[in-house]
PDB file of C-alpha atoms in Angstrom:
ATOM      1  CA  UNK A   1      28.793   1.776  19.078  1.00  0.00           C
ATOM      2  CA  UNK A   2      26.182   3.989  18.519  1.00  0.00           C
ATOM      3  CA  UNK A   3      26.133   3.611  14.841  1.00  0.00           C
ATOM      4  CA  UNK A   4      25.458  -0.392  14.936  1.00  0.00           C
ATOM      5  CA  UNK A   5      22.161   0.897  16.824  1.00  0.00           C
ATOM      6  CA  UNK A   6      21.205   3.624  14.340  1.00  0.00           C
ATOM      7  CA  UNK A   7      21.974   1.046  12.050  1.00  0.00           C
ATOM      8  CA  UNK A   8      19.215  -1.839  13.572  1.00  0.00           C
ATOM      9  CA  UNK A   9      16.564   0.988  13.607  1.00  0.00           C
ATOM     10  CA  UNK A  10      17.296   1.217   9.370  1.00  0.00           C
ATOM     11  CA  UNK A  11      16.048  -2.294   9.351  1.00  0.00           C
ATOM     12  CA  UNK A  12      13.550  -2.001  11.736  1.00  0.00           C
ATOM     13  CA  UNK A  13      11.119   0.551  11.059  1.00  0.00           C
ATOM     14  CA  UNK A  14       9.375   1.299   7.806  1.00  0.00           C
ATOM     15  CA  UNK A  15      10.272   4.404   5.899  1.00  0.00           C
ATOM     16  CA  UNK A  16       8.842   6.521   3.194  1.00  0.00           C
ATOM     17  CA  UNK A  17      10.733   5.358   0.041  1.00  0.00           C
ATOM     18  CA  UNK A  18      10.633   1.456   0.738  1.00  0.00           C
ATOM     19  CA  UNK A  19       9.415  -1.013  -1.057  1.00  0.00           C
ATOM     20  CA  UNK A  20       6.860  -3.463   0.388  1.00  0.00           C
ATOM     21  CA  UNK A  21       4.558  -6.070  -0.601  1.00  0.00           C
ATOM     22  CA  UNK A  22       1.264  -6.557   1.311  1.00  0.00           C
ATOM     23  CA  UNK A  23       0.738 -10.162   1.857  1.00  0.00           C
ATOM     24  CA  UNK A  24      -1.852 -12.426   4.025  1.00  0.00           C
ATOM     25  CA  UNK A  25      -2.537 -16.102   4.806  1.00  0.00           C
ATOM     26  CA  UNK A  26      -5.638 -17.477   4.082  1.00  0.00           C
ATOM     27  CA  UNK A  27      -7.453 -20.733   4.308  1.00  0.00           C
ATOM     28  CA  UNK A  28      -9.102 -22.255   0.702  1.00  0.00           C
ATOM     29  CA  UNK A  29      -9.935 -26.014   0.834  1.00  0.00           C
ATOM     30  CA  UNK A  30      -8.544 -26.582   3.977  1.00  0.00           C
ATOM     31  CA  UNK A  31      -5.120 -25.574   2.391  1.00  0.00           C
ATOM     32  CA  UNK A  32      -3.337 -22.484   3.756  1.00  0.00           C
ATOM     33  CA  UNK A  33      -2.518 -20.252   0.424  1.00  0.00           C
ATOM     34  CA  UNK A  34      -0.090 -17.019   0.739  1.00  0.00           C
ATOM     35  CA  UNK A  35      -1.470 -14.424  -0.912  1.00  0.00           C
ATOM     36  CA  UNK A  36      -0.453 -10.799  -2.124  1.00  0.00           C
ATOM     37  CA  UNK A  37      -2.217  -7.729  -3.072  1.00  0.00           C
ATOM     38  CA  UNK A  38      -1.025  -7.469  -7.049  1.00  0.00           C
ATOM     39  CA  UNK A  39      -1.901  -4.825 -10.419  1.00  0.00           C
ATOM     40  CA  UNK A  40      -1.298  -4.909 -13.628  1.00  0.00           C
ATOM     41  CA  UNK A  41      -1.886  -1.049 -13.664  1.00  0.00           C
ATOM     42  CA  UNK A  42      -2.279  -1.260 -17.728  1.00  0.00           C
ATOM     43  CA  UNK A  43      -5.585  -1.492 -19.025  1.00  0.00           C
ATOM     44  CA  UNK A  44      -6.768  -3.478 -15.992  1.00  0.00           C
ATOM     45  CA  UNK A  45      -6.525  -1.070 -12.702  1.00  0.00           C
ATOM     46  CA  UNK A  46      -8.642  -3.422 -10.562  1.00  0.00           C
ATOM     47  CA  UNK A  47      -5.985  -4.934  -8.159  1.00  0.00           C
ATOM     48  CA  UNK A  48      -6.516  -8.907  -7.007  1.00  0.00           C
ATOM     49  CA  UNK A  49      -4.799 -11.311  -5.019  1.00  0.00           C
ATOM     50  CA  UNK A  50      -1.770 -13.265  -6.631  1.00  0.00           C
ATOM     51  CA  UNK A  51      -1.157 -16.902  -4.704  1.00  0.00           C
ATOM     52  CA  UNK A  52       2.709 -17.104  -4.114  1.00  0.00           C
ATOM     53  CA  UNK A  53       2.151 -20.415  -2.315  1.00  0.00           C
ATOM     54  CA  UNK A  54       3.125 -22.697  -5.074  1.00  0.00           C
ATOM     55  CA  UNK A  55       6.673 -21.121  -5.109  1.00  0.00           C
ATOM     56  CA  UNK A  56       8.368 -24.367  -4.564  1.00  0.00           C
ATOM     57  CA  UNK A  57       8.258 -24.944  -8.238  1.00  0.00           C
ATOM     58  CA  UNK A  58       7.618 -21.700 -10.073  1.00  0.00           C
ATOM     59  CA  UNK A  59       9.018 -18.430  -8.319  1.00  0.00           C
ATOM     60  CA  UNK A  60       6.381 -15.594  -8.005  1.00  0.00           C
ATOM     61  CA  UNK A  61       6.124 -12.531  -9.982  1.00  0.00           C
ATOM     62  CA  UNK A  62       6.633  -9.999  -7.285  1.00  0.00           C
ATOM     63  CA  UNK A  63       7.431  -7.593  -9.538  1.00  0.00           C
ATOM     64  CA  UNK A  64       3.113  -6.707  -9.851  1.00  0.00           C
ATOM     65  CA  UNK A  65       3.054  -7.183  -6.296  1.00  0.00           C
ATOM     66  CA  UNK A  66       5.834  -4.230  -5.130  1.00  0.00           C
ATOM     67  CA  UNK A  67       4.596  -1.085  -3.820  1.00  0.00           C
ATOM     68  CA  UNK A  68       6.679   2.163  -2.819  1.00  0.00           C
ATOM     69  CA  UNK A  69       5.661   3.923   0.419  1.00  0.00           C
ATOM     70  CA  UNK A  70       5.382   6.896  -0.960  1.00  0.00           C
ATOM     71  CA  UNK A  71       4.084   9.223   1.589  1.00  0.00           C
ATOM     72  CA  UNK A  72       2.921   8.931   5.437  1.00  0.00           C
ATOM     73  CA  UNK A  73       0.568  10.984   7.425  1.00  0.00           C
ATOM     74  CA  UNK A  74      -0.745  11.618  10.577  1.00  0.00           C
ATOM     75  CA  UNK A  75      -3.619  10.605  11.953  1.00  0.00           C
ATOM     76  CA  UNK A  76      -4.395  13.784  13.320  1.00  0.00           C
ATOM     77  CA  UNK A  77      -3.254  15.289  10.399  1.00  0.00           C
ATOM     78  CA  UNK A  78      -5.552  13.919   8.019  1.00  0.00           C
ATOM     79  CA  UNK A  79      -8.387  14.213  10.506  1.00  0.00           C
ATOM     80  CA  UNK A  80      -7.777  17.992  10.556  1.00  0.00           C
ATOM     81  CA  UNK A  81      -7.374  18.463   6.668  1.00  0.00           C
ATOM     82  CA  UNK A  82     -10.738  16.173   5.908  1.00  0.00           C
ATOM     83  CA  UNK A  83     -12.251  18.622   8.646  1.00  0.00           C
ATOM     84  CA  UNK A  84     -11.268  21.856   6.842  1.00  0.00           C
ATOM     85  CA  UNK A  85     -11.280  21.364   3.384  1.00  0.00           C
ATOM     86  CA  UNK A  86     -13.750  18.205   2.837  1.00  0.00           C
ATOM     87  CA  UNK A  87     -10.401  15.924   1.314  1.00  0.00           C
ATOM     88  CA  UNK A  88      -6.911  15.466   2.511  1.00  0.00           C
ATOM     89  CA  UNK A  89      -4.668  17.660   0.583  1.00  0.00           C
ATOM     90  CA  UNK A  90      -1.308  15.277  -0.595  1.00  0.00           C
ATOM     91  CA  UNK A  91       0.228  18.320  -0.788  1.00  0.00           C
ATOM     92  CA  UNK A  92       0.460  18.747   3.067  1.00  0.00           C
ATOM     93  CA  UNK A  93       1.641  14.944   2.872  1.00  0.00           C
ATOM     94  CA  UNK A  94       5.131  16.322   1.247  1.00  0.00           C
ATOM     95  CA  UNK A  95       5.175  19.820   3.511  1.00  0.00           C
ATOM     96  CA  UNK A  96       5.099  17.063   6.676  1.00  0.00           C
ATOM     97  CA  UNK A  97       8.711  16.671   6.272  1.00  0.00           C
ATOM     98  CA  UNK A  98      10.928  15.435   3.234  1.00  0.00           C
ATOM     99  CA  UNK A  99      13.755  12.739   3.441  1.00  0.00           C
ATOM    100  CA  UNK A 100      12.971   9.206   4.955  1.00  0.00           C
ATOM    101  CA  UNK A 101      10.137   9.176   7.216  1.00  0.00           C
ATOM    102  CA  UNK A 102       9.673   6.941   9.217  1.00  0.00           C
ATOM    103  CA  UNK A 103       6.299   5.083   9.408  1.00  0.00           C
ATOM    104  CA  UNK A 104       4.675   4.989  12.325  1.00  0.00           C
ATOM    105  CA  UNK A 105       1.388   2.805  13.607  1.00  0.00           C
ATOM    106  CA  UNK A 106      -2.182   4.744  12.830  1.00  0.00           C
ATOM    107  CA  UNK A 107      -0.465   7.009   9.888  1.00  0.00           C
ATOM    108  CA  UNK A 108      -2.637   7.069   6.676  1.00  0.00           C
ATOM    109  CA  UNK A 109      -0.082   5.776   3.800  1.00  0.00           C
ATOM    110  CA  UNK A 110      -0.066   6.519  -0.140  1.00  0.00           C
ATOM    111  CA  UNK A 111       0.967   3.274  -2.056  1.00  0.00           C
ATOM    112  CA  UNK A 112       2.521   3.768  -5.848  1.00  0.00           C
ATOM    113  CA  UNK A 113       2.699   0.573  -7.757  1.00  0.00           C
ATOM    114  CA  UNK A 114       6.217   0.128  -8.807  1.00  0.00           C
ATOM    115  CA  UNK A 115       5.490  -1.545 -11.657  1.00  0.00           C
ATOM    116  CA  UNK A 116       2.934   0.823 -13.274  1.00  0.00           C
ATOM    117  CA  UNK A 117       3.951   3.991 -11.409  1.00  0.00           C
ATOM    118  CA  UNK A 118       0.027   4.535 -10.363  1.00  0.00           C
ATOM    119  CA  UNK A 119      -1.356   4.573  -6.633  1.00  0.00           C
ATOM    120  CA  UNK A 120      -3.336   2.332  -5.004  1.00  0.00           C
ATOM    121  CA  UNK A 121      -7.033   3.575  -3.990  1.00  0.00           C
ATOM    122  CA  UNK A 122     -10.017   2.831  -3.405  1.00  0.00           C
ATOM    123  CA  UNK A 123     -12.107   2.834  -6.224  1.00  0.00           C
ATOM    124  CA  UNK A 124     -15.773   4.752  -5.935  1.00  0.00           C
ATOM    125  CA  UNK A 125     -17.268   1.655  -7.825  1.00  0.00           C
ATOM    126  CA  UNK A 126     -17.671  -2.112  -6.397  1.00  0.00           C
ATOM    127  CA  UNK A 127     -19.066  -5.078  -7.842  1.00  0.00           C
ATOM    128  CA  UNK A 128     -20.416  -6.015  -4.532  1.00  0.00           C
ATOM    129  CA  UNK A 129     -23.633  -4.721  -4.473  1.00  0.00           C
ATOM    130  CA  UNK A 130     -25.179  -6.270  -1.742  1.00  0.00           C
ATOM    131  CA  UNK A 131     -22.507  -5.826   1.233  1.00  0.00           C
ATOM    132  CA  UNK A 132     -22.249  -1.617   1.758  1.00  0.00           C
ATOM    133  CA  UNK A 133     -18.701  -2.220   3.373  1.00  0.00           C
ATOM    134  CA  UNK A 134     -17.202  -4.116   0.605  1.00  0.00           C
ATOM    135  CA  UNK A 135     -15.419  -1.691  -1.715  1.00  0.00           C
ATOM    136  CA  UNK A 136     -12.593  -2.437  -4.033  1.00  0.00           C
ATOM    137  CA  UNK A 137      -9.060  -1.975  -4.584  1.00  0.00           C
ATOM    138  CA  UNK A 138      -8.190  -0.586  -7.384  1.00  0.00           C
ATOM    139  CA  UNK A 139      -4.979   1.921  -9.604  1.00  0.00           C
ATOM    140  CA  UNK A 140      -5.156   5.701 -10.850  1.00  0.00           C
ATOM    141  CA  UNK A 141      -2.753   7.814 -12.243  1.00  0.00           C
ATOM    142  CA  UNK A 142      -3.263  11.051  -9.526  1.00  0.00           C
ATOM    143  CA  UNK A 143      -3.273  11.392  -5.650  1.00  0.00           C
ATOM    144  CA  UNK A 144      -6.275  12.921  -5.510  1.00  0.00           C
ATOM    145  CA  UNK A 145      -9.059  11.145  -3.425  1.00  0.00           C
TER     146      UNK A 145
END
């Protein structure tokens, strides 16, 4: 009996080493569109928002829109290595414990982009120059921030 329940918490909870696909609902032209957060990661590393809502007739490439939970941390954690040493360390991400983690609310997360094997960041430029929180979303090849 106990094994059905460890088995529901498998499906459950989000672990380091699944695959997700970040996805909202938004409102354009009083239509409701799906969309998901999507890369190329070759050539292009600026990520962008691929509409899945016309799915009825053509099924979406979610193969540009899969990402691998790669690593979770702490809040704490990360607090206390930005603290120290200026920049969190992805190092300490592995040393936090190996196997499937489980993911919990308020942990930091490292995306890699199945497709192009590159994590998701983001980027130090923006084309928006005018709002100072806008900042976008973009690929690179390393962990480091």
């Amino acid at each position: 009996m106990a094994e059905g329940g460890e088995a529901e918490d498998e499906i459950q909870f989000l672990r380091t080493d699944d695959e997700v696909v970040l996805q909202c609902t938004a409102t354009l032209h009083k239509e409701q569109q799906k969309l998901c957060l999507a890369a190329e990661g070759f050539g292009n590393r600026l990520c962008f928002l691929e509409s899945i809502s016309n799915s009825k007739n053509v099924p979406p490439d979610l193969s540009i829109c899969t990402f691998v939970l790669e690593q979770s941390l702490s809040e704490m954690l990360a607090n206390t290595e930005e603290k120290t040493e200026g920049h969190v360390d992805v190092e300490v991400w592995t040393a936090q414990g190996g196997g499937h983690r489980t993911v919990l609310y308020g942990h930091a997360v490292l995306l890699r982009h199945s497709y192009s094997g590159m994590y998701l960041c983001c980027l130090s430029t923006t084309r928006s120059s005018t709002d100072k929180l806008a900042f976008d979303v973009g690929l690179q090849e390393d962990t480091t921030a």
